[in-house]
PDB file of C-alpha atoms in Angstrom:
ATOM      1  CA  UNK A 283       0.000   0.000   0.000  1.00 30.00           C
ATOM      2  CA  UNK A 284       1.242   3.573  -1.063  1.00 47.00           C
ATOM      3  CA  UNK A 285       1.914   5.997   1.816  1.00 54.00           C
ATOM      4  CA  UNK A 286      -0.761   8.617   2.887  1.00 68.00           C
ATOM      5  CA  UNK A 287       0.207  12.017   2.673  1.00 88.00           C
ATOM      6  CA  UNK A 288       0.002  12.417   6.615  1.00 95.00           C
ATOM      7  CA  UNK A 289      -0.118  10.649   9.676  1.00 96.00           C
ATOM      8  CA  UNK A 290      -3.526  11.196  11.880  1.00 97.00           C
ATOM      9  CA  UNK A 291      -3.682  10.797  15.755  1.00 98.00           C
ATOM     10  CA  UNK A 292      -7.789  10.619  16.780  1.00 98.00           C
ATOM     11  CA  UNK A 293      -8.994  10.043  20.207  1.00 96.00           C
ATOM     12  CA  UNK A 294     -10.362  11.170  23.148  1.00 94.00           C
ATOM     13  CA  UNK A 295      -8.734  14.296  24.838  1.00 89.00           C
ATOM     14  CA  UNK A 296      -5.698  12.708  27.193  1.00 90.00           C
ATOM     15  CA  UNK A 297      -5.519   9.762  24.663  1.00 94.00           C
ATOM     16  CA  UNK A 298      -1.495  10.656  23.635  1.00 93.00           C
ATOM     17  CA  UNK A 299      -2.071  12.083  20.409  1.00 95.00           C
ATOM     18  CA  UNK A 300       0.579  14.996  21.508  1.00 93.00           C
ATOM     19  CA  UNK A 301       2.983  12.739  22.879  1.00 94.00           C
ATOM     20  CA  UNK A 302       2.824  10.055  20.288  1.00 97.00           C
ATOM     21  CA  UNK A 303       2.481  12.446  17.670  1.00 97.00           C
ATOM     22  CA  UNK A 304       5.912  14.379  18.726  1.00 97.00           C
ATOM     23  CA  UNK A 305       7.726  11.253  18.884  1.00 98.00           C
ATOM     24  CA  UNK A 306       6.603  10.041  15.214  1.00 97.00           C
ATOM     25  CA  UNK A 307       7.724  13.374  13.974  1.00 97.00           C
ATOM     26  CA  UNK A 308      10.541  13.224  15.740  1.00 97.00           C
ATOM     27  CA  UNK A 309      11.406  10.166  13.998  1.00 95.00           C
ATOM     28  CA  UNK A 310      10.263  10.774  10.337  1.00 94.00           C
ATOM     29  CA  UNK A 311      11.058  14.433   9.908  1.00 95.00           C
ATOM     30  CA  UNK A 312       8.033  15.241   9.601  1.00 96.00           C
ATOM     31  CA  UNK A 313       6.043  18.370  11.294  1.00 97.00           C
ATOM     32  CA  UNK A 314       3.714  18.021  14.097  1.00 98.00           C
ATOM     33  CA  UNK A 315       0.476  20.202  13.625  1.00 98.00           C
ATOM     34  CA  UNK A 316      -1.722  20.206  16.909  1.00 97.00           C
ATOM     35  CA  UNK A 317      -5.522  21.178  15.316  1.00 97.00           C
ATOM     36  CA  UNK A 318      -6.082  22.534  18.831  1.00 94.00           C
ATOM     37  CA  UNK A 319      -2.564  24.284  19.041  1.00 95.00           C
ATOM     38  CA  UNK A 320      -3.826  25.999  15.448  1.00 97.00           C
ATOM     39  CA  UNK A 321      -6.996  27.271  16.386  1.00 97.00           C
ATOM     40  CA  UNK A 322      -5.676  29.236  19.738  1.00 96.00           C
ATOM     41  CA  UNK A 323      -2.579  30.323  17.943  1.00 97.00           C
ATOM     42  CA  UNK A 324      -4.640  31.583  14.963  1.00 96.00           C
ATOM     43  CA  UNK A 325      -7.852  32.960  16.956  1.00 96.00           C
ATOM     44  CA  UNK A 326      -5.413  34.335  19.673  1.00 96.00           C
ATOM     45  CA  UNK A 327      -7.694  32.906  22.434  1.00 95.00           C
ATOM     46  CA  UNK A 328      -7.167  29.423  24.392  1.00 91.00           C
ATOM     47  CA  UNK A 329     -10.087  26.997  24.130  1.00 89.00           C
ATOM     48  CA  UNK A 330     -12.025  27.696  27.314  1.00 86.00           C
ATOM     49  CA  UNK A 331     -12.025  31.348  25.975  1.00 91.00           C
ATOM     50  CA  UNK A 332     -13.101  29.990  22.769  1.00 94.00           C
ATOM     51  CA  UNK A 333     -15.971  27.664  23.916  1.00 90.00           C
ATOM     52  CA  UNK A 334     -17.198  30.629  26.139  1.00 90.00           C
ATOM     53  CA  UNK A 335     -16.989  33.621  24.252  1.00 95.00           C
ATOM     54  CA  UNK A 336     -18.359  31.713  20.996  1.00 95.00           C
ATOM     55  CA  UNK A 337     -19.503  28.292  21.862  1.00 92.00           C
ATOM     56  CA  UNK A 338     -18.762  24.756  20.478  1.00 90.00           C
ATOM     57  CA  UNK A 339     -19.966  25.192  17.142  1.00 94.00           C
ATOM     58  CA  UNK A 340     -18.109  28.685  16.429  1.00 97.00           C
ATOM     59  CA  UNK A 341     -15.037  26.186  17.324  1.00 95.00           C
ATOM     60  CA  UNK A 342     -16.286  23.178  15.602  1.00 95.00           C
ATOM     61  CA  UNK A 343     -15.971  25.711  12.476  1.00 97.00           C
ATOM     62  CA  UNK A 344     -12.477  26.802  12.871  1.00 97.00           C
ATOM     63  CA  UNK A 345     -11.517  23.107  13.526  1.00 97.00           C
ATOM     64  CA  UNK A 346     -12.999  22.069  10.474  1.00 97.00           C
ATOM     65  CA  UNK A 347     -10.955  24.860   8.316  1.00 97.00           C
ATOM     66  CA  UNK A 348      -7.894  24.052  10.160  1.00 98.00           C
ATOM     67  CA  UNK A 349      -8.337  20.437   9.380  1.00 98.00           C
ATOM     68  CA  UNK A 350      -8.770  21.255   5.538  1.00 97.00           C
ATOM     69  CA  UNK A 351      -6.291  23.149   5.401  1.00 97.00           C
ATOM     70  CA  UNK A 352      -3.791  21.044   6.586  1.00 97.00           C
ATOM     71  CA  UNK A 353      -5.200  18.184   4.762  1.00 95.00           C
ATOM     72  CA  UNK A 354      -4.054  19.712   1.319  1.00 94.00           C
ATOM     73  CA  UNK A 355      -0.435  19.750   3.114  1.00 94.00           C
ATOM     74  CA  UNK A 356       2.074  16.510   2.935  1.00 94.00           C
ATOM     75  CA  UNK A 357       4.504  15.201   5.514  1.00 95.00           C
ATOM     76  CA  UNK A 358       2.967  16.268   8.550  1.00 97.00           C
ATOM     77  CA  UNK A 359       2.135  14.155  12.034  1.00 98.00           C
ATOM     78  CA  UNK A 360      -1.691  15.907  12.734  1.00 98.00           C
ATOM     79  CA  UNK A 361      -2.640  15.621  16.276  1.00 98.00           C
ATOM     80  CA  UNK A 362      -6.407  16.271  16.013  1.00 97.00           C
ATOM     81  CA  UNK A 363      -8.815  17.865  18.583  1.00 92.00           C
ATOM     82  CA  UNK A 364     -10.843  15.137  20.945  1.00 90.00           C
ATOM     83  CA  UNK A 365     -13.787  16.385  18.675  1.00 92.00           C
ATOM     84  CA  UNK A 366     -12.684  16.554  15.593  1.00 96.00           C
ATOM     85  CA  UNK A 367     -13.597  12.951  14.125  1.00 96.00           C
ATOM     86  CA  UNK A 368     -17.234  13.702  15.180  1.00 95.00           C
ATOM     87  CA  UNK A 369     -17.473  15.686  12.367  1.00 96.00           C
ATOM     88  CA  UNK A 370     -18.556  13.501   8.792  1.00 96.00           C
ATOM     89  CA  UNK A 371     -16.209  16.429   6.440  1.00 96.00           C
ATOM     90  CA  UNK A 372     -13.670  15.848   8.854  1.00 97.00           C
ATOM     91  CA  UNK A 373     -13.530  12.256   9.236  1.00 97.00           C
ATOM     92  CA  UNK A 374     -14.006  12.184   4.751  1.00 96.00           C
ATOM     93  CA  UNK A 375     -11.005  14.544   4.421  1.00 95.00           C
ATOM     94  CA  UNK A 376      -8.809  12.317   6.988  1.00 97.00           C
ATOM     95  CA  UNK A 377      -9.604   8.998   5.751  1.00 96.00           C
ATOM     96  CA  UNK A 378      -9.141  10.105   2.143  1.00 94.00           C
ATOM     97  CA  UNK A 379      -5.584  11.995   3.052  1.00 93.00           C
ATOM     98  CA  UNK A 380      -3.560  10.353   5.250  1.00 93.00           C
ATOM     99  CA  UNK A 381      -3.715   7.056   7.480  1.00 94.00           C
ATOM    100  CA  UNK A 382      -6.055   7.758  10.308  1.00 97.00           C
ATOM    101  CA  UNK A 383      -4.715   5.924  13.899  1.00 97.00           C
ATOM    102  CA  UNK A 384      -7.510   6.050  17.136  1.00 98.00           C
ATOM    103  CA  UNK A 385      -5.511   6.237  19.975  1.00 98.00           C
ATOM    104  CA  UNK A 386      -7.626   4.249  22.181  1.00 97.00           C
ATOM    105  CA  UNK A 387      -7.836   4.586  26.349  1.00 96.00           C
ATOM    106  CA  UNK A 388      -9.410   3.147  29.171  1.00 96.00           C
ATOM    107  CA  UNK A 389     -11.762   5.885  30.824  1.00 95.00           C
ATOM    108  CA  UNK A 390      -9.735   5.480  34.102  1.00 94.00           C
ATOM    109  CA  UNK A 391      -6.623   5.437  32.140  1.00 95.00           C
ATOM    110  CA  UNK A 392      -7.697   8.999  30.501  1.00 93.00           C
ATOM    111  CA  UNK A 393      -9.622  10.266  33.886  1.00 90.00           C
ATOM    112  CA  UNK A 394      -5.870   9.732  35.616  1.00 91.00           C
ATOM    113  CA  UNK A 395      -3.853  11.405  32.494  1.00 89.00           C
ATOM    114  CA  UNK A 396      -6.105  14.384  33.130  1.00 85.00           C
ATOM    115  CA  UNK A 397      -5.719  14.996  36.645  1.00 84.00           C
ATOM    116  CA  UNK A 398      -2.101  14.108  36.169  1.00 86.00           C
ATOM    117  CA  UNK A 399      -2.363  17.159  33.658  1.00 76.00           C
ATOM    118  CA  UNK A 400      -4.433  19.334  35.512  1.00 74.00           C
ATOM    119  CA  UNK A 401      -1.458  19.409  38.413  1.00 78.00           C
ATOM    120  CA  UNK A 402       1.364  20.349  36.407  1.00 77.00           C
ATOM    121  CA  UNK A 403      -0.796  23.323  35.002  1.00 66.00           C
ATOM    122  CA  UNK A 404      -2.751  22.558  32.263  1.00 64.00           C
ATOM    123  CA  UNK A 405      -5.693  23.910  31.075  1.00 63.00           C
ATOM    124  CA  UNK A 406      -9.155  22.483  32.187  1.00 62.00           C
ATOM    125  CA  UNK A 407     -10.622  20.919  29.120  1.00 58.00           C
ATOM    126  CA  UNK A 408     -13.727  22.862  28.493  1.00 59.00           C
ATOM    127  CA  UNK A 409     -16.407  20.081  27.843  1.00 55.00           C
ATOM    128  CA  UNK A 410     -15.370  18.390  31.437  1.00 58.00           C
ATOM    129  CA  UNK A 411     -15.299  21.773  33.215  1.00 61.00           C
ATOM    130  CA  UNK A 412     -17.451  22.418  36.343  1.00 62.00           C
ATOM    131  CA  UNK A 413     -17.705  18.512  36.582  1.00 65.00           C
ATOM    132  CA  UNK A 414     -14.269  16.839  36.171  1.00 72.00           C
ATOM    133  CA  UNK A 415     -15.579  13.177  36.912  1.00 82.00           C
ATOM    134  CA  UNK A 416     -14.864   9.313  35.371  1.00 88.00           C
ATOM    135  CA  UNK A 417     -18.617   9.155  35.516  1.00 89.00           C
ATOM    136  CA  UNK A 418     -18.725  12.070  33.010  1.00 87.00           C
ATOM    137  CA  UNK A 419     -15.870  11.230  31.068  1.00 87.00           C
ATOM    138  CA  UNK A 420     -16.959   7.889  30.361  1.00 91.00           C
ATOM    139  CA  UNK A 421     -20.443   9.369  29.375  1.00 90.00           C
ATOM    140  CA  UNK A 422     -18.346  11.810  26.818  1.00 89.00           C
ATOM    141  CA  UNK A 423     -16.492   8.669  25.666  1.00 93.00           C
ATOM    142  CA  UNK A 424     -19.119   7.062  25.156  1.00 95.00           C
ATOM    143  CA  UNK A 425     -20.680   9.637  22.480  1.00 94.00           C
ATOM    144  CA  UNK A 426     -17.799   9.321  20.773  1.00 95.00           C
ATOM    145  CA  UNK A 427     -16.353   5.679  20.528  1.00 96.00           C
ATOM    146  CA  UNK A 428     -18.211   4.612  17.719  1.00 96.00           C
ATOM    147  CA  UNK A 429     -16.957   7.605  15.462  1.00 97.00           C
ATOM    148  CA  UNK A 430     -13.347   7.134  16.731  1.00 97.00           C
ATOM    149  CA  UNK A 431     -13.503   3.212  15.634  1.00 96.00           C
ATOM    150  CA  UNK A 432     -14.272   4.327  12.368  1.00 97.00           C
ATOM    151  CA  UNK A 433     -10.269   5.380  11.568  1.00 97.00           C
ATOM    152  CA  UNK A 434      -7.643   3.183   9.651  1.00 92.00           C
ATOM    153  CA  UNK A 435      -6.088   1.651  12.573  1.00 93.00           C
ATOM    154  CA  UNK A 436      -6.346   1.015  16.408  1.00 94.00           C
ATOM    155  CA  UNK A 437      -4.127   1.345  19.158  1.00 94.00           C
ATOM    156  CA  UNK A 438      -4.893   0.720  23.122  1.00 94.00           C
ATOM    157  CA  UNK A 439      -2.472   3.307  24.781  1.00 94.00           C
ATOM    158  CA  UNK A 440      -3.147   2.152  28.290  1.00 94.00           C
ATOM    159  CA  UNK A 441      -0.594  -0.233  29.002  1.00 90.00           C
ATOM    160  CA  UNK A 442       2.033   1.650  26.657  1.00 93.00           C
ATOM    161  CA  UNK A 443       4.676   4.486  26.672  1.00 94.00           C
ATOM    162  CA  UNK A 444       4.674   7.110  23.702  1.00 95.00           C
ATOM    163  CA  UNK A 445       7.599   5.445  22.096  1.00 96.00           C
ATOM    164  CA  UNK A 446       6.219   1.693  22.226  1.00 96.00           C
ATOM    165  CA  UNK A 447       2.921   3.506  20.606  1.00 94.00           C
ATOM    166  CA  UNK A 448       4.817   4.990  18.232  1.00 96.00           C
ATOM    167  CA  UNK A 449       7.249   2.095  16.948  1.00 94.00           C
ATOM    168  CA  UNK A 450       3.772  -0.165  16.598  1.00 90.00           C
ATOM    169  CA  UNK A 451       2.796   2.811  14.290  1.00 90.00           C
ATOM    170  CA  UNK A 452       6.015   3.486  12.173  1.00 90.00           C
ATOM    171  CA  UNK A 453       5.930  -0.468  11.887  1.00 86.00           C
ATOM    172  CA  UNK A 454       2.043  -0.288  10.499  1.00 76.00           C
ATOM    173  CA  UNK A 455       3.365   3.002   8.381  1.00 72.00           C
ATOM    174  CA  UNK A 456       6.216   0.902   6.857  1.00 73.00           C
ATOM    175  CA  UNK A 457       3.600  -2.302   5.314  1.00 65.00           C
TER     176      UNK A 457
END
């Protein structure tokens, strides 16, 4: 099989798409283009501000141009939004572009990653603030799964460090 264009991290929010995605550039050369990073840099707001000011679907818009725009790009390692796949133009202009990986978690495995966030200073994700809880979280996931099993390939990130997630993906990326 020909290589995609780009390489596609999808997943819930705390998944590892950042950290996997950094190491796979790392490794290939290629750039790393956070969808999230893009939208704050570009809008000159942070997310929270975002969702509040605007609301989800003023973001869901910018995501989506973000996403097509970098989808007519090459060579890059996209790290997209928790969100993002939800979207049927987004999840067409992945699939058809590059080779689409769900980084797949445990709900306890992501509740932990965000607290473990939240202490060393992170943002609070917007669609869990006010009620930070696994119940929640696994609700959220929930919503989501079905979408998320739609990409190329599947990983289970609970059990594994950025660089064993990546060298499982290289090694897919390589067939």
């Amino acid at each position: 099989m020909e290589n995609p264009r780009n390489i596609i991290l999808v997943g819930f929010m705390a998944s590892g798409k950042s950290a996997v995605g950094s190491v796979i550039s790392d490794r290939l050369g290629w750039t790393l283009v956070d969808t999230d990073d893009r939208i704050v840099s570009s809008l000159g707001k942070s997310i929270s501000e975002i969702f509040a000011e605007s609301g989800e679907e003023y973001f869901r818009e910018k995501e989506e141009e973000v996403i097509r725009k970098l989808c007519e790009e090459s060579g890059l390692v996209i790290s997209a939004g928790g969100g993002a796949f939800m979207s049927q133009r987004n999840r067409d202009l992945m699939l058809s572009t590059g080779r689409v990986v769900f980084l797949n978690a445990r709900p306890d495995t992501l509740f932990q990653r965000i607290l473990n966030d939240e202490r060393k200073g992170a943002p609070k994700r917007p669609l869990l603030s006010g009620d930070l809880s696994l119940d929640r979280l696994a609700q959220l996931l929930c919503t989501r799964i079905e979408y998320y099993k739609m990409a190329s390939h599947h990983v289970d990130t609970d059990d594994m460090s950025p660089e064993q997630i990546a060298d499982s993906l290289l090694t897919l990326y390589s067939e």
